[in-house]
Amino acid sequence: MHPIEQAYEYARERYAALGVDTETALETLTGVPISMHCWQGDDVTGYEAAGDMAGSGLAVTGGHPGRARTADELRADIEQALHLVPGSHRVNLHAIYAETGGVKVERDVLAPEHFARWIDWAKAQGLGLDFNPTFFAHPLAADGLTLSHPDAGIRAFWVRHGQACRTIGAAMGQALGTPCVVNVWIPDGMKDLPADRLAPRLRLRDALDTVFTDELPRTLLIDAVESKLFGIGSESYVVGSHEFYMGYAMAKKKCLCLDSGHFHPTESIADKISAVLLYLDEVLLHVSRGIRWDSDHVVILSDELRALAEEIIRGGFLPRMHIGLDYFDASINRVAAWTIGMRSMAKALLIALLEPRAELLAYENAGDYAGRLALLEECKTLPFGAVWDAYCLRHDVPVGPAWYAEVQGYEREVLAAR
Ligand code: RNT
Ligand code: ZN
């Protein structure tokens, strides 16, 4: 027997003794797509003529060579990363990744044809696509206000952009046979104390209502809205706060996006899932890793990530969750940054699927909290690594750190030439 299968056999028995079927866990994991954010590959620049981060409130740090300079390079890099991740996944695009053949196309008139190459590629790769309007890196976003802008003309421009992006998302959903999650995040806010917190929120609410006017079937498109706590340049006030969007999503039956970097540093989005899903149909996750602030570090197998996965699995919420990654680190090899995040997310889900749920609940229901804590602690050293290795082997992706050699080869042969 292959040593990995041998280790797996031992692990299978250890889990079986706790009432956990590793085969069922692996089967479930195979069916969970993770949406990989394209913007890790090019530092959120996109391929519009004058891509800069104007009005974004985001900060990408690092200057590792090999940034994808074109959509073709980006697709090649994404393929390389996904090749190292077990399971079938999705790719998350932004409007700034439109391909307009060198012609300037304003954001408010973008159309599905500008994403035809992405759609054809996704079809060929067997990938689902998700999408985001880009309400930043644009002269009309330069003062940090978009859908809540006091100028009706600027607001209308961004409303048209949001509408155009829903049309594009629906076309993606139609072409690929899987609904496209279209997530609205805007940077709107103020650096210093506003005198009026209400008016921008009223404008945002009305603008969103106009963006969402067209009823589009859930089979093609899922509308999501994403809040934020603060950004660079919006430290004192963010128009689309958590309360704003939680209320909006509930009132208007939208999907709520929870980004793990968009709350106070000690606040965990894991705890929010079972609360918001009492009132909402669906939740989108932007899995990120903040260090001291919303720093968007590469996702790793942290306690926070494990807690998030546990909550999804414990609640039986998988069918109502859309799991996406959202970070950007330009200081290390970008293909590795993707691979680490994707593999970590899948590992966290696997560990959660391997939890001895019945035993834990038995302790809890008996009021034996010492037993519950003892078992949770013992679970941390159960041989989930052997189950993960078997999963990688079965899906024909490198086992253990072996994947990094492939990234090194790609860096030498492809990235270094950029
Ligand atoms: C910004 C939000 C948003 C972006 C992406 C690029 O704070 O998290 O989701 O990161 O849309
Ligand atoms: Zn996000």
XYZ file of C-alpha atoms and ligand atoms in Angstrom:
430
model
C 0.000 0.000 0.000
C 1.135 3.560 -0.768
C 2.418 5.119 2.473
C -0.142 7.895 2.147
C -2.968 5.381 1.810
C -1.484 3.501 4.757
C -1.492 6.616 6.918
C -5.010 7.316 5.707
C -6.154 3.849 6.842
C -4.849 4.549 10.320
C -6.542 7.953 10.348
C -9.787 6.464 9.092
C -9.811 4.091 12.084
C -8.994 6.821 14.581
C -11.892 8.932 13.301
C -14.229 5.945 13.061
C -13.626 5.289 16.765
C -15.136 8.745 17.379
C -18.065 8.061 15.087
C -16.684 10.048 12.121
C -16.674 8.649 8.592
C -13.682 10.107 6.727
C -15.030 8.978 3.347
C -18.215 10.992 3.848
C -16.123 14.001 4.845
C -14.006 13.725 1.697
C -17.054 13.316 -0.490
C -18.646 16.436 0.992
C -15.439 18.427 0.614
C -15.195 17.492 -3.066
C -18.485 19.280 -3.666
C -17.522 22.582 -2.033
C -16.254 25.222 -4.467
C -14.061 28.030 -3.192
C -14.115 31.214 -5.227
C -10.553 32.308 -5.918
C -10.161 36.072 -6.219
C -8.344 37.006 -9.420
C -6.987 40.232 -7.919
C -4.227 38.528 -5.920
C -2.495 37.940 -9.257
C -2.051 41.568 -10.327
C -2.272 43.555 -7.067
C -5.833 44.761 -7.806
C -4.760 46.883 -10.767
C -6.908 45.427 -13.531
C -6.377 46.047 -17.213
C -8.026 49.381 -17.851
C -5.690 51.901 -19.459
C -5.069 54.016 -16.356
C -5.397 51.547 -13.529
C -4.542 53.062 -10.186
C -6.109 52.711 -6.776
C -7.790 56.128 -6.719
C -10.516 56.277 -4.133
C -10.180 52.637 -3.177
C -9.046 52.935 0.405
C -7.119 49.731 -0.192
C -3.373 49.309 0.120
C -1.358 46.607 -1.576
C 2.194 46.399 -0.286
C 5.211 44.595 -1.697
C 6.982 44.493 -5.011
C 7.610 40.847 -5.771
C 8.392 40.458 -9.470
C 6.050 38.610 -11.815
C 2.753 40.474 -11.479
C 0.321 39.397 -14.209
C 0.395 42.317 -16.662
C -2.325 41.091 -18.988
C -5.494 39.048 -18.693
C -3.741 36.206 -20.530
C -0.959 36.195 -17.954
C -3.497 36.338 -15.171
C -5.406 33.362 -16.559
C -2.182 31.378 -16.900
C -1.263 32.150 -13.286
C -4.738 31.222 -12.049
C -4.520 27.912 -13.914
C -1.162 27.224 -12.305
C -2.514 27.907 -8.817
C -5.708 25.901 -9.289
C -3.635 23.013 -10.562
C -2.204 22.744 -7.033
C -5.529 22.823 -5.205
C -7.703 19.711 -4.856
C -11.376 20.005 -5.873
C -13.184 22.127 -8.447
C -13.485 25.790 -7.733
C -14.571 29.183 -9.012
C -12.859 32.384 -10.061
C -13.930 35.800 -8.841
C -13.488 38.721 -11.249
C -13.829 42.484 -10.985
C -15.065 44.870 -13.678
C -11.507 46.220 -14.112
C -10.566 42.881 -15.685
C -12.656 43.625 -18.782
C -10.957 42.946 -22.105
C -11.868 45.719 -24.497
C -9.285 45.110 -27.211
C -7.319 48.255 -26.453
C -10.409 50.465 -26.807
C -11.460 52.612 -23.858
C -14.864 51.455 -22.642
C -16.343 53.416 -19.746
C -17.455 51.400 -16.737
C -21.096 52.328 -17.166
C -21.272 50.749 -20.620
C -19.371 47.542 -19.939
C -21.172 44.525 -21.351
C -20.875 40.723 -21.392
C -18.874 40.885 -24.644
C -16.012 42.483 -22.692
C -15.801 39.321 -20.623
C -16.251 36.864 -23.481
C -12.699 35.612 -23.202
C -13.020 35.067 -19.465
C -16.287 33.209 -19.981
C -14.885 30.988 -22.759
C -11.852 30.241 -20.649
C -13.940 29.425 -17.559
C -16.089 27.100 -19.640
C -13.037 25.307 -21.001
C -11.570 25.017 -17.492
C -14.839 23.869 -15.921
C -14.861 26.856 -13.550
C -17.753 28.921 -12.255
C -17.349 32.702 -12.282
C -18.256 35.328 -9.707
C -18.163 39.052 -10.327
C -17.783 42.481 -8.740
C -18.490 45.965 -10.013
C -15.409 48.136 -9.448
C -16.390 51.272 -7.567
C -12.801 52.473 -7.168
C -9.644 53.170 -9.173
C -11.526 55.697 -11.250
C -11.588 59.531 -11.507
C -15.256 59.576 -10.432
C -14.288 57.692 -7.250
C -11.259 59.838 -6.501
C -12.921 61.763 -3.691
C -13.936 58.560 -1.937
C -17.657 58.644 -2.734
C -19.541 56.703 -5.413
C -23.114 55.428 -4.946
C -23.567 57.848 -2.042
C -22.027 60.843 -3.814
C -23.937 64.104 -3.302
C -23.631 64.821 -7.049
C -26.570 63.152 -8.792
C -24.636 62.785 -12.049
C -21.765 60.903 -10.392
C -24.218 58.742 -8.489
C -26.055 57.937 -11.717
C -22.789 56.917 -13.375
C -22.087 54.415 -10.610
C -25.675 53.174 -10.645
C -25.303 52.436 -14.366
C -22.036 50.641 -13.595
C -23.773 48.469 -11.010
C -26.562 47.677 -13.454
C -24.088 46.839 -16.234
C -22.263 44.486 -13.888
C -25.449 42.638 -13.010
C -26.079 42.091 -16.709
C -22.528 40.770 -17.057
C -22.933 38.521 -14.008
C -26.192 37.098 -15.356
C -24.484 36.383 -18.695
C -21.719 34.555 -16.839
C -24.271 32.542 -14.901
C -26.142 31.701 -18.072
C -23.056 30.679 -20.037
C -21.580 28.565 -17.254
C -24.753 27.036 -15.855
C -24.002 28.144 -12.300
C -25.248 31.356 -10.675
C -22.732 34.171 -10.558
C -22.399 35.940 -7.199
C -22.205 39.658 -7.957
C -20.884 41.470 -4.921
C -21.256 45.196 -4.370
C -18.579 46.825 -2.286
C -18.074 50.571 -2.361
C -15.346 52.563 -0.617
C -17.616 55.467 0.355
C -16.776 57.159 3.605
C -15.040 60.077 5.256
C -11.595 60.648 6.629
C -12.809 62.955 9.344
C -15.929 63.410 11.403
C -19.003 63.857 9.240
C -21.647 66.352 10.240
C -24.287 64.197 8.597
C -24.120 60.424 8.791
C -27.644 59.956 7.547
C -27.796 61.702 4.163
C -25.100 59.561 2.462
C -26.838 56.433 3.754
C -30.171 57.557 2.364
C -28.501 58.196 -0.990
C -26.785 54.811 -0.893
C -30.015 53.013 -0.086
C -31.826 54.654 -2.976
C -28.933 54.124 -5.378
C -28.787 50.426 -4.492
C -32.515 50.117 -5.044
C -31.993 51.481 -8.552
C -29.034 49.174 -9.206
C -31.200 46.195 -8.211
C -34.384 47.240 -10.050
C -34.212 44.538 -12.701
C -35.418 41.202 -11.370
C -32.927 38.583 -12.466
C -33.384 34.894 -11.718
C -31.445 33.362 -8.844
C -30.343 30.617 -11.249
C -28.213 33.199 -13.076
C -27.187 35.730 -10.501
C -27.000 36.232 -6.749
C -26.745 39.822 -5.523
C -24.484 40.336 -2.533
C -23.600 43.453 -0.526
C -20.420 43.928 1.512
C -19.905 46.203 4.496
C -16.746 47.648 5.930
C -15.608 49.142 9.206
C -13.066 51.641 7.933
C -10.597 52.151 5.102
C -7.566 54.274 4.345
C -9.142 57.699 3.976
C -12.470 56.602 5.467
C -11.341 56.203 9.053
C -14.127 58.192 10.692
C -17.155 57.061 8.767
C -18.104 54.359 6.277
C -21.459 54.798 4.578
C -21.990 51.069 3.952
C -21.401 49.880 7.491
C -22.326 46.434 8.815
C -25.649 47.605 10.225
C -26.468 49.376 6.973
C -25.957 46.291 4.843
C -27.357 43.777 7.289
C -30.533 45.806 7.344
C -30.480 46.235 3.584
C -29.892 42.549 2.891
C -32.718 41.542 5.203
C -35.169 44.112 3.915
C -34.384 43.508 0.236
C -33.618 39.776 0.378
C -30.003 40.062 -0.718
C -27.020 37.911 0.098
C -24.868 39.446 2.842
C -21.114 39.406 2.378
C -19.047 39.074 5.533
C -15.381 39.916 5.018
C -13.217 38.696 7.890
C -11.127 41.880 7.726
C -14.077 44.240 8.012
C -14.822 44.105 11.709
C -13.081 45.108 14.907
C -9.879 43.097 15.288
C -11.164 40.879 18.086
C -14.535 40.347 16.418
C -14.919 37.047 14.580
C -17.255 36.528 11.655
C -17.594 32.858 12.648
C -20.057 33.803 15.357
C -22.166 35.888 12.992
C -23.099 33.123 10.561
C -25.662 31.273 12.668
C -27.220 34.598 13.660
C -27.611 36.208 10.246
C -28.721 32.984 8.573
C -31.775 32.955 10.817
C -33.007 35.903 8.785
C -31.182 35.679 5.459
C -31.197 33.019 2.778
C -27.534 33.214 1.854
C -24.202 34.535 3.002
C -21.063 35.265 0.997
C -17.754 35.050 2.799
C -14.712 37.078 1.916
C -12.112 35.081 3.742
C -9.148 37.265 4.525
C -6.588 37.699 7.292
C -6.182 41.015 8.996
C -3.104 41.675 11.051
C -3.703 44.611 13.400
C -6.011 46.099 10.751
C -7.776 45.087 7.507
C -4.395 44.226 6.022
C -5.555 41.477 3.663
C -2.747 39.027 4.425
C -2.716 35.593 2.806
C -5.248 33.248 4.393
C -3.630 30.555 6.549
C -4.958 27.693 8.660
C -5.453 29.909 11.709
C -7.782 29.402 14.648
C -10.065 32.046 13.096
C -10.235 30.163 9.815
C -10.958 26.904 11.593
C -13.703 28.525 13.638
C -15.266 29.880 10.460
C -15.267 26.484 8.772
C -16.613 24.831 11.923
C -19.568 27.188 12.043
C -20.415 26.510 8.390
C -20.305 22.760 8.882
C -21.880 22.608 12.349
C -24.887 24.615 11.210
C -25.324 22.561 8.051
C -24.987 25.854 6.183
C -22.908 24.734 3.189
C -25.798 25.000 0.696
C -26.443 28.596 1.800
C -22.846 29.779 1.848
C -20.639 31.129 -0.901
C -17.026 30.920 0.138
C -14.639 33.348 -1.509
C -11.147 34.525 -0.709
C -10.203 38.188 -0.565
C -6.633 39.274 0.090
C -3.700 40.684 -1.809
C -0.063 40.281 -0.901
C 2.445 41.611 -3.415
C 5.460 40.811 -1.244
C 5.649 37.100 -2.098
C 5.103 34.904 -5.142
C 1.480 35.532 -6.067
C 0.745 32.020 -7.299
C 1.976 30.699 -3.960
C -0.173 33.283 -2.157
C -3.258 31.928 -3.918
C -2.305 28.298 -3.406
C -1.665 28.750 0.308
C -5.024 30.452 0.812
C -7.003 27.967 -1.251
C -5.410 24.919 0.334
C -5.822 26.392 3.817
C -9.503 27.090 3.242
C -10.072 23.537 2.001
C -8.116 22.106 4.941
C -10.169 24.116 7.412
C -13.365 22.752 5.872
C -11.990 19.223 6.026
C -11.046 19.533 9.687
C -14.539 20.828 10.422
C -16.089 17.940 8.481
C -14.042 15.526 10.582
C -15.279 16.894 13.880
C -16.898 14.261 16.145
C -20.135 16.168 16.219
C -22.302 13.599 18.006
C -19.824 13.140 20.845
C -19.360 16.871 21.321
C -23.104 17.436 21.421
C -23.522 14.599 23.884
C -21.146 16.327 26.294
C -22.767 19.687 25.743
C -26.294 18.394 26.194
C -25.260 16.632 29.385
C -23.831 19.904 30.674
C -20.379 18.305 30.797
C -18.391 21.278 29.563
C -15.090 19.840 30.774
C -15.698 16.813 28.564
C -16.582 19.078 25.657
C -13.403 21.128 26.090
C -11.284 18.002 26.534
C -12.598 16.485 23.308
C -12.192 19.733 21.371
C -8.573 19.884 22.492
C -7.917 16.230 21.622
C -9.419 16.808 18.173
C -6.625 19.248 17.431
C -4.098 16.437 17.263
C -6.197 13.877 15.421
C -4.519 12.830 12.152
C -6.439 15.103 9.774
C -3.174 15.645 7.874
C -3.297 12.033 6.696
C -6.866 12.524 5.451
C -5.859 15.723 3.675
C -2.892 13.985 2.040
C -5.151 11.194 0.778
C -7.534 13.838 -0.595
C -4.688 15.531 -2.490
C -3.453 12.192 -3.810
C -6.907 11.216 -5.033
C -7.355 14.574 -6.738
C -3.979 14.286 -8.376
C -2.432 17.354 -6.771
C 0.915 17.446 -4.961
C 0.928 16.088 -1.414
C 2.423 18.233 1.343
C 4.930 20.967 0.533
C 5.751 19.349 -2.837
C 3.483 21.881 -4.599
C 5.915 24.669 -3.833
C 8.585 23.153 -6.113
C 6.108 23.532 -8.971
C 5.604 27.201 -8.111
C 9.365 27.692 -7.995
C 9.627 26.166 -11.465
C 6.840 28.464 -12.694
C 8.602 31.436 -11.170
C 11.851 30.541 -12.958
C 10.303 29.740 -16.305
C 7.356 32.111 -16.564
C 7.276 34.832 -13.919
C 10.965 35.743 -14.079
C 10.596 36.577 -17.776
C 8.001 39.292 -17.073
C -12.408 45.957 0.249
C -13.300 44.785 0.096
C -13.489 44.303 -1.305
C -12.204 44.287 -2.102
C -12.315 43.572 -3.419
C -11.174 43.892 -4.315
O -12.116 46.265 1.547
O -12.871 43.750 0.912
O -14.114 43.077 -1.298
O -11.164 43.708 -1.393
O -13.528 43.792 -4.005
Zn -13.933 41.877 0.690
